[in-house]
Amino acid sequence: MLKYVIQGGKPLHGEINISGAKNAAVAIIPAALLVNGTCRIENIPQISDVTLILEILQELGARVRTVNRSTVEIDCSSVHRTNVPYELARQIRASYYFIGALLSRFGTAQVSMPGGCDLGARPIDLHLKGFMALGANVEVKNGYVHASAPEGGLTGTHIYMDQVSVGATMNVMLGAVFAKGTTIIENAAKEPHIVDLANFINAMGGNIMGAGTDIIKVRGVSSLHGGTYSIIPDQIEAGTYMTAVAAAGGSVLIKNVIPKHLDCITAKLLEMGVQIEEQGDDLLVSRTGTMHHTNVKTMPYPGFPTDMQSQIAVCLCLAEGTSLVTEGIWENRYRYADELKRMGAKIQVDGKVAVIEGVRKLTGAPVRACDLRAGAAMIVAGLAADGTTEIDHIHYVERGYEDIVGKLRNVGADIRLVEFPDDAGHHSNVG
Ligand code: UD1
């Protein structure tokens, strides 16, 4: 069993380079199915979710060539399957993008219902309603989504999203790329990765306007051509390291970010007394003094991201005074609270609200990564805590953070990946 072992209480100093955005990569890679010819995708993060998405693409028959550690070339001309089996789809939420991409390109898709982190109910009804509005026949049978286009193909239409959904917005965009006429998506999500997917499709010859606003227009085109595209930096990875510096103290240059995408996180940390200085594509984050309490409510972009809720909560655990956190997106995103309590945090959860009373310090303890971002929060807590923190279930963290151990060690953190046998006895240091 692999664990992270952290000796906390050391301030962080140096530079951290931010990788490509996970949630953009897991949509753009399936979008390669729409392209005639080869597309070269750069700035891909080396994380297990990306490995899985590439594996699914290869299972479908695509040729994937690794150019270097962050660049792949994808050629989908030999794709001969349109079904994504349960064993693969259940491992990753983003497998739902194969429904939109396969339906769009081949007029048919059979994809097992997706898996992913357990954050409460995670329906995909809006995705399916969107495909049906485009004229597709959609059925859920034996755990699989079966979607098929009518004889003459899909047709553009006006779609109003009942709820702001990142996944449904991107999936309907994929579905509409070749639909006849114009598709208008209203009440669309506005996250940076939505703009990134639209930019990728447009770079390959698509015609999508308005991404980043709540009305997106997709004008159907007859085909997409090959090309080169570079994925945006990861907003949540950058935000996680910003909270790590805030919690542990020190001064770190967070490199290769789009500062605008981080405004919602920066604003909260500034309010708490963390110093943040924009330097072109980098942010210098420093914390020497006491942090102050504040209230945080998660919302769709440009609001405070739900994927940063647990990490900022750790900072609030160490801030003077009482803070309120309200989860505005998911119904069950506080499972990490009990783990933080083991480290001395004072946090009470009631439904969607957590009340946090700041403490002067956290103390190291054995804890569990409950999901991807909760796991990142345990690392942030471990870096700030006195003593040793051992984190297990770290496969969640590996899904979304490229070389988190290496990047943190580079700024002076004492974090190691350690292999423990399941029963007591010898353990070996892995790196
Ligand atoms: C994506 C992110 C996830 C992030 C979330 C919100 C990926 C792979 N994952 O998830 O990390 O936490 O955005 O920023 O990009 N909903 C419905 N019906 C649907 C779809 C969603 O009711 O068909 C609801 C959900 O239950 C949730 C809300 O809409 O309450 C937002 O979900 P959505 O934005 O779709 O999240 P994901 O795309 O699954």
Tab-separated table of C-alpha atoms and ligand atoms in Angstrom:
chain	number	residue	atom	x	y	z
A	1	MET	CA	0.000	0.000	0.000
A	2	LEU	CA	1.391	3.394	-1.004
A	3	LYS	CA	1.107	6.347	1.355
A	4	TYR	CA	2.358	9.894	1.505
A	5	VAL	CA	4.379	10.528	4.642
A	6	ILE	CA	4.823	14.184	5.560
A	7	GLN	CA	6.910	15.777	8.294
A	8	GLY	CA	5.020	19.040	8.564
A	9	GLY	CA	5.646	22.469	9.992
A	10	LYS	CA	8.226	23.576	7.401
A	11	PRO	CA	7.578	26.767	5.414
A	12	LEU	CA	7.781	26.385	1.606
A	13	HIS	CA	10.231	28.367	-0.541
A	14	GLY	CA	11.015	28.252	-4.273
A	15	GLU	CA	9.090	27.698	-7.501
A	16	ILE	CA	6.370	25.300	-8.650
A	17	ASN	CA	5.581	24.808	-12.315
A	18	ILE	CA	1.889	24.190	-13.042
A	19	SER	CA	0.920	21.390	-15.455
A	20	GLY	CA	-1.858	21.311	-18.044
A	21	ALA	CA	-5.467	21.293	-16.825
A	22	LYS	CA	-6.872	17.849	-15.989
A	23	ASN	CA	-10.490	18.762	-16.672
A	24	ALA	CA	-9.582	20.279	-20.044
A	25	ALA	CA	-7.371	17.331	-21.064
A	26	VAL	CA	-10.006	14.699	-20.262
A	27	ALA	CA	-12.452	16.432	-22.648
A	28	ILE	CA	-10.015	17.476	-25.388
A	29	ILE	CA	-8.518	13.980	-25.765
A	30	PRO	CA	-11.939	12.384	-26.542
A	31	ALA	CA	-12.603	15.367	-28.863
A	32	ALA	CA	-9.720	14.083	-31.020
A	33	LEU	CA	-12.276	11.502	-32.246
A	34	LEU	CA	-13.883	14.317	-34.252
A	35	VAL	CA	-10.703	15.122	-36.154
A	36	ASN	CA	-9.819	13.843	-39.634
A	37	GLY	CA	-6.051	13.410	-39.569
A	38	THR	CA	-3.576	13.748	-36.745
A	39	CYS	CA	-3.870	16.179	-33.899
A	40	ARG	CA	-0.981	17.026	-31.667
A	41	ILE	CA	-1.938	17.953	-28.120
A	42	GLU	CA	0.639	19.691	-25.926
A	43	ASN	CA	0.798	20.482	-22.203
A	44	ILE	CA	-1.004	17.275	-21.227
A	45	PRO	CA	-0.620	16.538	-17.485
A	46	GLN	CA	0.977	13.213	-16.529
A	47	ILE	CA	-1.782	11.916	-14.256
A	48	SER	CA	-3.655	8.639	-14.080
A	49	ASP	CA	-6.972	10.121	-15.335
A	50	VAL	CA	-5.234	11.132	-18.572
A	51	THR	CA	-3.601	7.695	-18.894
A	52	LEU	CA	-7.068	6.138	-18.601
A	53	ILE	CA	-8.683	8.437	-21.165
A	54	LEU	CA	-5.850	7.703	-23.624
A	55	GLU	CA	-6.263	3.984	-22.917
A	56	ILE	CA	-9.995	4.182	-23.734
A	57	LEU	CA	-9.189	6.010	-26.982
A	58	GLN	CA	-6.678	3.299	-27.914
A	59	GLU	CA	-9.206	0.558	-27.065
A	60	LEU	CA	-11.517	2.203	-29.593
A	61	GLY	CA	-8.762	1.812	-32.206
A	62	ALA	CA	-7.036	5.222	-32.158
A	63	ARG	CA	-3.276	5.458	-32.657
A	64	VAL	CA	-1.598	7.427	-29.892
A	65	ARG	CA	2.062	8.409	-30.154
A	66	THR	CA	3.840	9.890	-27.172
A	67	VAL	CA	6.088	12.682	-28.454
A	68	ASN	CA	7.429	13.735	-25.045
A	69	ARG	CA	6.195	13.702	-21.456
A	70	SER	CA	3.504	16.318	-22.088
A	71	THR	CA	2.760	15.919	-25.813
A	72	VAL	CA	0.851	13.234	-27.720
A	73	GLU	CA	-0.171	12.810	-31.327
A	74	ILE	CA	-3.552	11.181	-31.874
A	75	ASP	CA	-4.797	9.688	-35.126
A	76	CYS	CA	-8.373	8.400	-34.978
A	77	SER	CA	-8.636	7.241	-38.618
A	78	SER	CA	-8.495	3.596	-37.529
A	79	VAL	CA	-11.196	3.789	-34.835
A	80	HIS	CA	-13.465	0.774	-35.339
A	81	ARG	CA	-15.396	0.578	-32.046
A	82	THR	CA	-18.045	2.851	-30.612
A	83	ASN	CA	-18.513	1.161	-27.235
A	84	VAL	CA	-16.723	1.974	-23.984
A	85	PRO	CA	-17.005	-0.957	-21.568
A	86	TYR	CA	-17.846	-0.811	-17.861
A	87	GLU	CA	-14.321	-1.804	-16.699
A	88	LEU	CA	-12.889	1.376	-18.234
A	89	ALA	CA	-15.776	3.855	-17.921
A	90	ARG	CA	-16.426	3.125	-14.245
A	91	GLN	CA	-12.937	4.320	-13.325
A	92	ILE	CA	-13.370	7.862	-14.527
A	93	ARG	CA	-16.166	10.400	-14.554
A	94	ALA	CA	-14.957	12.055	-17.757
A	95	SER	CA	-15.663	8.873	-19.745
A	96	TYR	CA	-19.043	10.559	-20.412
A	97	TYR	CA	-17.295	12.723	-23.051
A	98	PHE	CA	-17.011	9.619	-25.230
A	99	ILE	CA	-20.825	9.640	-25.591
A	100	GLY	CA	-20.822	13.105	-27.193
A	101	ALA	CA	-17.675	12.525	-29.247
A	102	LEU	CA	-18.651	9.076	-30.614
A	103	LEU	CA	-22.239	10.141	-31.316
A	104	SER	CA	-20.986	13.234	-33.118
A	105	ARG	CA	-18.418	11.442	-35.292
A	106	PHE	CA	-20.001	8.017	-35.892
A	107	GLY	CA	-23.692	8.623	-35.166
A	108	THR	CA	-23.667	5.926	-32.485
A	109	ALA	CA	-22.240	5.386	-28.989
A	110	GLN	CA	-22.589	2.731	-26.296
A	111	VAL	CA	-20.856	3.941	-23.160
A	112	SER	CA	-21.133	2.505	-19.672
A	113	MET	CA	-22.474	4.982	-17.105
A	114	PRO	CA	-19.455	6.890	-15.726
A	115	GLY	CA	-17.673	6.488	-12.373
A	116	GLY	CA	-15.426	9.017	-10.599
A	117	CYS	CA	-15.180	10.541	-7.116
A	118	ASP	CA	-18.168	9.980	-4.843
A	119	LEU	CA	-19.448	13.484	-4.138
A	120	GLY	CA	-23.105	12.450	-3.773
A	121	ALA	CA	-25.535	11.939	-6.668
A	122	ARG	CA	-23.868	12.663	-10.000
A	123	PRO	CA	-26.600	12.387	-12.642
A	124	ILE	CA	-25.986	12.874	-16.374
A	125	ASP	CA	-29.600	13.612	-17.299
A	126	LEU	CA	-28.706	17.045	-18.719
A	127	HIS	CA	-26.133	15.483	-21.061
A	128	LEU	CA	-28.694	12.988	-22.335
A	129	LYS	CA	-31.458	15.611	-22.685
A	130	GLY	CA	-29.045	17.700	-24.750
A	131	PHE	CA	-28.310	14.798	-27.135
A	132	MET	CA	-32.048	14.092	-27.464
A	133	ALA	CA	-32.685	17.763	-28.269
A	134	LEU	CA	-30.173	17.376	-31.136
A	135	GLY	CA	-32.382	14.553	-32.444
A	136	ALA	CA	-30.509	11.548	-31.013
A	137	ASN	CA	-32.291	8.498	-29.738
A	138	VAL	CA	-30.962	7.869	-26.209
A	139	GLU	CA	-31.653	4.923	-23.936
A	140	VAL	CA	-30.065	3.715	-20.697
A	141	LYS	CA	-30.054	-0.100	-20.686
A	142	ASN	CA	-28.103	-2.501	-18.443
A	143	GLY	CA	-25.913	0.295	-17.126
A	144	TYR	CA	-24.995	1.563	-20.608
A	145	VAL	CA	-26.001	4.721	-22.432
A	146	HIS	CA	-27.000	3.839	-26.008
A	147	ALA	CA	-27.159	6.913	-28.204
A	148	SER	CA	-27.780	7.025	-31.942
A	149	ALA	CA	-28.327	9.754	-34.482
A	150	PRO	CA	-31.287	9.603	-36.912
A	151	GLU	CA	-30.772	8.786	-40.608
A	152	GLY	CA	-29.909	12.337	-41.731
A	153	GLY	CA	-27.647	13.059	-38.707
A	154	LEU	CA	-28.098	15.407	-35.752
A	155	THR	CA	-29.707	18.825	-36.145
A	156	GLY	CA	-28.808	22.056	-34.368
A	157	THR	CA	-31.353	23.397	-31.903
A	158	HIS	CA	-31.914	25.668	-28.906
A	159	ILE	CA	-30.993	23.979	-25.620
A	160	TYR	CA	-31.655	25.517	-22.219
A	161	MET	CA	-29.690	23.854	-19.398
A	162	ASP	CA	-31.891	23.515	-16.283
A	163	GLN	CA	-28.759	23.712	-14.169
A	164	VAL	CA	-25.257	25.013	-14.844
A	165	SER	CA	-23.258	21.885	-15.666
A	166	VAL	CA	-19.650	21.776	-16.816
A	167	GLY	CA	-19.875	18.245	-18.192
A	168	ALA	CA	-23.237	18.684	-19.942
A	169	THR	CA	-22.119	21.956	-21.576
A	170	MET	CA	-18.946	20.355	-22.973
A	171	ASN	CA	-20.685	17.126	-24.000
A	172	VAL	CA	-23.442	18.959	-25.890
A	173	MET	CA	-20.747	21.091	-27.578
A	174	LEU	CA	-19.072	17.848	-28.746
A	175	GLY	CA	-22.404	16.465	-29.934
A	176	ALA	CA	-23.228	19.620	-31.903
A	177	VAL	CA	-19.948	20.073	-33.843
A	178	PHE	CA	-21.304	18.396	-37.028
A	179	ALA	CA	-25.044	18.955	-36.409
A	180	LYS	CA	-26.872	20.681	-39.258
A	181	GLY	CA	-27.410	24.393	-38.610
A	182	THR	CA	-26.752	26.168	-35.307
A	183	THR	CA	-27.006	24.862	-31.765
A	184	ILE	CA	-27.518	27.451	-29.039
A	185	ILE	CA	-26.698	26.355	-25.497
A	186	GLU	CA	-28.240	28.683	-22.900
A	187	ASN	CA	-27.314	28.773	-19.215
A	188	ALA	CA	-24.003	27.198	-20.226
A	189	ALA	CA	-21.186	26.726	-17.717
A	190	LYS	CA	-18.310	29.223	-18.103
A	191	GLU	CA	-15.297	27.376	-16.657
A	192	PRO	CA	-11.900	27.969	-18.329
A	193	HIS	CA	-11.838	24.377	-19.627
A	194	ILE	CA	-15.054	25.059	-21.581
A	195	VAL	CA	-13.256	27.848	-23.429
A	196	ASP	CA	-10.285	25.503	-23.898
A	197	LEU	CA	-12.418	22.785	-25.510
A	198	ALA	CA	-14.044	25.366	-27.821
A	199	ASN	CA	-10.602	26.735	-28.758
A	200	PHE	CA	-9.367	23.201	-29.529
A	201	ILE	CA	-12.376	22.462	-31.758
A	202	ASN	CA	-12.051	25.835	-33.505
A	203	ALA	CA	-8.313	25.298	-34.056
A	204	MET	CA	-9.241	22.091	-35.934
A	205	GLY	CA	-11.806	23.923	-38.133
A	206	GLY	CA	-14.932	24.000	-35.921
A	207	ASN	CA	-17.151	27.028	-35.398
A	208	ILE	CA	-18.009	27.659	-31.745
A	209	MET	CA	-18.694	31.144	-30.408
A	210	GLY	CA	-19.476	32.465	-26.956
A	211	ALA	CA	-17.616	29.866	-24.866
A	212	GLY	CA	-16.864	31.502	-21.517
A	213	THR	CA	-20.267	33.242	-21.506
A	214	ASP	CA	-23.603	31.629	-20.651
A	215	ILE	CA	-24.724	31.462	-24.288
A	216	ILE	CA	-22.665	29.257	-26.593
A	217	LYS	CA	-23.360	28.999	-30.325
A	218	VAL	CA	-22.124	25.971	-32.233
A	219	ARG	CA	-22.427	26.252	-36.000
A	220	GLY	CA	-22.266	22.804	-37.585
A	221	VAL	CA	-19.304	22.137	-39.891
A	222	SER	CA	-18.799	19.151	-42.210
A	223	SER	CA	-15.420	18.008	-40.871
A	224	LEU	CA	-12.474	18.900	-38.634
A	225	HIS	CA	-8.857	18.783	-39.767
A	226	GLY	CA	-5.676	17.944	-37.869
A	227	GLY	CA	-3.579	20.539	-36.060
A	228	THR	CA	-1.643	21.388	-32.907
A	229	TYR	CA	-3.140	22.576	-29.635
A	230	SER	CA	-1.727	23.359	-26.197
A	231	ILE	CA	-3.881	22.819	-23.096
A	232	ILE	CA	-4.326	25.644	-20.540
A	233	PRO	CA	-2.643	25.461	-17.111
A	234	ASP	CA	-4.576	23.742	-14.332
A	235	GLN	CA	-6.522	26.256	-12.236
A	236	ILE	CA	-7.133	23.766	-9.414
A	237	GLU	CA	-3.560	22.468	-9.263
A	238	ALA	CA	-2.346	26.091	-9.001
A	239	GLY	CA	-4.992	26.883	-6.378
A	240	THR	CA	-3.992	23.824	-4.352
A	241	TYR	CA	-0.351	24.960	-4.179
A	242	MET	CA	-1.499	28.490	-3.276
A	243	THR	CA	-3.359	27.048	-0.280
A	244	ALA	CA	-0.328	24.889	0.586
A	245	VAL	CA	1.819	28.029	0.880
A	246	ALA	CA	-0.928	29.790	2.836
A	247	ALA	CA	-1.224	26.882	5.285
A	248	ALA	CA	2.476	26.021	5.697
A	249	GLY	CA	3.820	29.582	5.336
A	250	GLY	CA	6.760	30.709	3.198
A	251	SER	CA	6.973	32.215	-0.267
A	252	VAL	CA	6.568	30.338	-3.556
A	253	LEU	CA	6.412	31.464	-7.185
A	254	ILE	CA	3.548	29.541	-8.812
A	255	LYS	CA	4.679	29.464	-12.442
A	256	ASN	CA	2.848	29.164	-15.750
A	257	VAL	CA	-0.689	30.095	-14.732
A	258	ILE	CA	-3.431	32.286	-16.168
A	259	PRO	CA	-3.879	34.675	-13.207
A	260	LYS	CA	-7.413	35.629	-14.342
A	261	HIS	CA	-8.552	32.000	-13.862
A	262	LEU	CA	-7.336	32.187	-10.265
A	263	ASP	CA	-9.058	35.478	-9.325
A	264	CYS	CA	-11.747	33.722	-7.278
A	265	ILE	CA	-9.098	31.902	-5.203
A	266	THR	CA	-6.709	34.861	-5.010
A	267	ALA	CA	-9.501	37.137	-3.715
A	268	LYS	CA	-10.254	34.798	-0.791
A	269	LEU	CA	-6.619	34.271	0.154
A	270	LEU	CA	-5.960	38.052	0.046
A	271	GLU	CA	-8.946	38.569	2.320
A	272	MET	CA	-7.373	36.071	4.727
A	273	GLY	CA	-4.108	38.015	4.826
A	274	VAL	CA	-2.025	35.994	2.350
A	275	GLN	CA	0.169	38.116	0.038
A	276	ILE	CA	-0.228	37.449	-3.682
A	277	GLU	CA	1.649	39.345	-6.377
A	278	GLU	CA	0.958	38.862	-10.081
A	279	GLN	CA	4.149	38.687	-12.169
A	280	GLY	CA	3.095	38.060	-15.782
A	281	ASP	CA	2.231	34.353	-16.070
A	282	ASP	CA	3.344	33.680	-12.486
A	283	LEU	CA	1.954	34.389	-9.033
A	284	LEU	CA	4.180	35.000	-6.028
A	285	VAL	CA	2.308	33.670	-2.982
A	286	SER	CA	3.665	34.442	0.506
A	287	ARG	CA	2.365	34.025	4.025
A	288	THR	CA	4.241	35.095	7.118
A	289	GLY	CA	1.619	36.501	9.507
A	290	THR	CA	-1.650	35.214	10.927
A	291	MET	CA	-4.524	34.265	8.620
A	292	HIS	CA	-7.990	35.762	9.228
A	293	HIS	CA	-11.353	34.024	9.041
A	294	THR	CA	-13.708	34.476	6.094
A	295	ASN	CA	-16.751	32.831	4.509
A	296	VAL	CA	-16.580	30.785	1.311
A	297	LYS	CA	-19.425	29.582	-0.894
A	298	THR	CA	-18.686	27.354	-3.871
A	299	MET	CA	-20.381	28.261	-7.132
A	300	PRO	CA	-19.984	27.753	-10.867
A	301	TYR	CA	-17.171	29.823	-12.468
A	302	PRO	CA	-16.328	32.661	-11.940
A	303	GLY	CA	-17.417	31.815	-8.378
A	304	PHE	CA	-15.193	29.967	-5.917
A	305	PRO	CA	-14.614	26.434	-7.340
A	306	THR	CA	-16.028	23.437	-5.500
A	307	ASP	CA	-12.806	21.591	-6.384
A	308	MET	CA	-10.944	24.026	-4.068
A	309	GLN	CA	-13.393	23.777	-1.164
A	310	SER	CA	-11.489	21.239	0.938
A	311	GLN	CA	-8.086	22.894	0.415
A	312	ILE	CA	-9.268	26.380	1.478
A	313	ALA	CA	-11.081	24.757	4.423
A	314	VAL	CA	-7.681	23.586	5.709
A	315	CYS	CA	-6.448	27.215	5.613
A	316	LEU	CA	-9.586	28.328	7.458
A	317	CYS	CA	-8.886	25.678	10.121
A	318	LEU	CA	-5.662	27.595	10.794
A	319	ALA	CA	-7.131	31.113	10.526
A	320	GLU	CA	-8.052	33.296	13.495
A	321	GLY	CA	-11.799	33.305	14.220
A	322	THR	CA	-14.818	31.410	12.917
A	323	SER	CA	-15.464	30.813	9.210
A	324	LEU	CA	-18.418	29.415	7.278
A	325	VAL	CA	-18.030	27.223	4.203
A	326	THR	CA	-21.087	26.531	2.041
A	327	GLU	CA	-20.965	23.857	-0.658
A	328	GLY	CA	-23.115	25.085	-3.525
A	329	ILE	CA	-22.547	22.313	-6.081
A	330	TRP	CA	-22.320	18.821	-4.551
A	331	GLU	CA	-24.410	17.253	-1.819
A	332	ASN	CA	-21.687	15.260	-0.095
A	333	ARG	CA	-18.345	17.008	-0.154
A	334	TYR	CA	-17.334	17.142	3.520
A	335	ARG	CA	-16.212	13.587	4.109
A	336	TYR	CA	-12.705	14.932	4.742
A	337	ALA	CA	-13.926	16.856	7.827
A	338	ASP	CA	-13.587	13.822	10.123
A	339	GLU	CA	-10.018	13.298	8.883
A	340	LEU	CA	-9.149	16.939	9.656
A	341	LYS	CA	-10.638	16.541	13.140
A	342	ARG	CA	-8.108	13.763	13.730
A	343	MET	CA	-5.457	16.425	13.174
A	344	GLY	CA	-7.001	18.782	15.727
A	345	ALA	CA	-9.230	20.878	13.447
A	346	LYS	CA	-12.478	22.258	14.860
A	347	ILE	CA	-14.974	21.751	12.075
A	348	GLN	CA	-18.701	21.018	12.330
A	349	VAL	CA	-20.697	20.028	9.290
A	350	ASP	CA	-24.445	20.424	8.940
A	351	GLY	CA	-25.696	19.544	5.465
A	352	LYS	CA	-24.097	21.874	2.959
A	353	VAL	CA	-22.506	24.143	5.590
A	354	ALA	CA	-19.322	23.674	7.594
A	355	VAL	CA	-18.532	25.890	10.589
A	356	ILE	CA	-14.796	26.143	11.182
A	357	GLU	CA	-13.273	27.547	14.329
A	358	GLY	CA	-9.623	28.345	13.724
A	359	VAL	CA	-6.970	26.619	15.862
A	360	ARG	CA	-3.361	27.713	16.370
A	361	LYS	CA	-1.938	24.491	14.960
A	362	LEU	CA	-2.811	21.116	13.520
A	363	THR	CA	-0.979	17.973	14.583
A	364	GLY	CA	0.134	15.149	12.294
A	365	ALA	CA	-1.981	11.963	12.241
A	366	PRO	CA	-2.719	8.945	10.034
A	367	VAL	CA	-5.503	10.074	7.663
A	368	ARG	CA	-7.246	8.956	4.500
A	369	ALA	CA	-7.695	10.660	1.125
A	370	CYS	CA	-11.510	10.422	0.723
A	371	ASP	CA	-11.418	11.598	-2.894
A	372	LEU	CA	-9.122	13.497	-5.259
A	373	ARG	CA	-9.435	17.028	-3.848
A	374	ALA	CA	-9.969	15.845	-0.271
A	375	GLY	CA	-6.677	13.969	-0.656
A	376	ALA	CA	-4.984	17.176	-1.781
A	377	ALA	CA	-6.438	18.886	1.290
A	378	MET	CA	-4.870	16.222	3.526
A	379	ILE	CA	-1.487	17.038	1.969
A	380	VAL	CA	-2.025	20.769	2.584
A	381	ALA	CA	-2.949	19.963	6.206
A	382	GLY	CA	0.018	17.623	6.612
A	383	LEU	CA	2.446	20.298	5.350
A	384	ALA	CA	1.147	22.758	7.951
A	385	ALA	CA	0.822	20.303	10.854
A	386	ASP	CA	3.375	19.642	13.578
A	387	GLY	CA	4.757	16.106	13.382
A	388	THR	CA	4.102	13.233	10.987
A	389	THR	CA	1.043	12.808	8.770
A	390	GLU	CA	0.514	9.541	6.889
A	391	ILE	CA	-2.030	9.676	4.091
A	392	ASP	CA	-3.454	6.526	2.508
A	393	HIS	CA	-5.799	5.910	-0.461
A	394	ILE	CA	-3.447	8.163	-2.409
A	395	HIS	CA	-4.473	6.724	-5.789
A	396	TYR	CA	-7.181	9.413	-5.699
A	397	VAL	CA	-4.543	12.144	-5.589
A	398	GLU	CA	-2.498	10.538	-8.379
A	399	ARG	CA	-5.590	10.855	-10.604
A	400	GLY	CA	-5.234	14.614	-10.781
A	401	TYR	CA	-1.848	15.932	-9.602
A	402	GLU	CA	1.278	15.455	-11.704
A	403	ASP	CA	4.332	14.633	-9.579
A	404	ILE	CA	2.918	16.237	-6.449
A	405	VAL	CA	5.678	14.745	-4.291
A	406	GLY	CA	8.472	16.040	-6.552
A	407	LYS	CA	6.940	19.497	-6.903
A	408	LEU	CA	6.515	19.881	-3.125
A	409	ARG	CA	9.969	18.474	-2.300
A	410	ASN	CA	11.393	21.115	-4.677
A	411	VAL	CA	10.029	23.864	-2.440
A	412	GLY	CA	11.416	22.300	0.720
A	413	ALA	CA	8.542	20.089	1.860
A	414	ASP	CA	9.412	16.861	3.637
A	415	ILE	CA	6.979	14.567	1.812
A	416	ARG	CA	7.755	11.033	0.684
A	417	LEU	CA	5.925	8.299	-1.164
A	418	VAL	CA	6.336	5.219	0.997
A	419	GLU	CA	5.282	1.645	0.334
A	420	PHE	CA	3.815	-0.082	3.365
A	421	PRO	CA	3.036	-3.779	3.475
A	422	ASP	CA	-0.624	-4.469	4.225
A	423	ASP	CA	0.328	-6.226	7.465
A	424	ALA	CA	2.884	-4.822	9.891
A	425	GLY	CA	6.578	-5.183	9.112
A	426	HIS	CA	9.142	-3.833	6.752
A	427	HIS	CA	8.432	-0.776	4.575
A	428	SER	CA	10.456	0.674	1.713
A	429	ASN	CA	11.007	4.216	0.539
A	430	VAL	CA	9.809	4.769	-3.021
A	431	GLY	CA	10.685	8.410	-3.619
B	1	UD1	C1	-16.984	18.744	-13.319
B	1	UD1	C2	-15.601	18.411	-12.816
B	1	UD1	C3	-15.595	18.309	-11.297
B	1	UD1	C4	-16.189	19.575	-10.678
B	1	UD1	C5	-17.537	19.912	-11.302
B	1	UD1	C6	-18.077	21.250	-10.839
B	1	UD1	C7	-14.702	17.086	-14.650
B	1	UD1	C8	-14.281	15.757	-15.153
B	1	UD1	N1	-15.182	17.143	-13.409
B	1	UD1	O1	-17.837	17.656	-12.946
B	1	UD1	O2	-14.258	18.142	-10.871
B	1	UD1	O3	-16.382	19.368	-9.282
B	1	UD1	O4	-17.416	19.966	-12.733
B	1	UD1	O5	-17.169	22.270	-11.136
B	1	UD1	O6	-14.562	18.080	-15.332
B	1	UD1	N2	-26.000	17.880	-12.678
B	1	UD1	C9	-27.268	17.394	-12.927
B	1	UD1	N3	-27.470	16.709	-14.092
B	1	UD1	C10	-26.475	16.521	-15.010
B	1	UD1	C11	-25.190	17.032	-14.746
B	1	UD1	C12	-24.988	17.706	-13.562
B	1	UD1	O7	-28.178	17.540	-12.126
B	1	UD1	O8	-26.739	15.914	-16.059
B	1	UD1	C13	-25.745	18.606	-11.414
B	1	UD1	C14	-24.752	17.863	-10.512
B	1	UD1	O9	-25.393	16.922	-9.690
B	1	UD1	C15	-24.124	19.004	-9.731
B	1	UD1	C16	-24.148	20.179	-10.734
B	1	UD1	O10	-25.107	19.830	-11.731
B	1	UD1	O11	-24.942	19.335	-8.633
B	1	UD1	C17	-22.833	20.493	-11.391
B	1	UD1	O12	-22.293	19.330	-11.971
B	1	UD1	P1	-21.333	19.386	-13.258
B	1	UD1	O13	-20.888	20.791	-13.478
B	1	UD1	O14	-21.991	18.676	-14.364
B	1	UD1	O15	-20.111	18.520	-12.755
B	1	UD1	P2	-19.248	17.500	-13.615
B	1	UD1	O16	-19.169	17.993	-15.027
B	1	UD1	O17	-19.688	16.105	-13.377
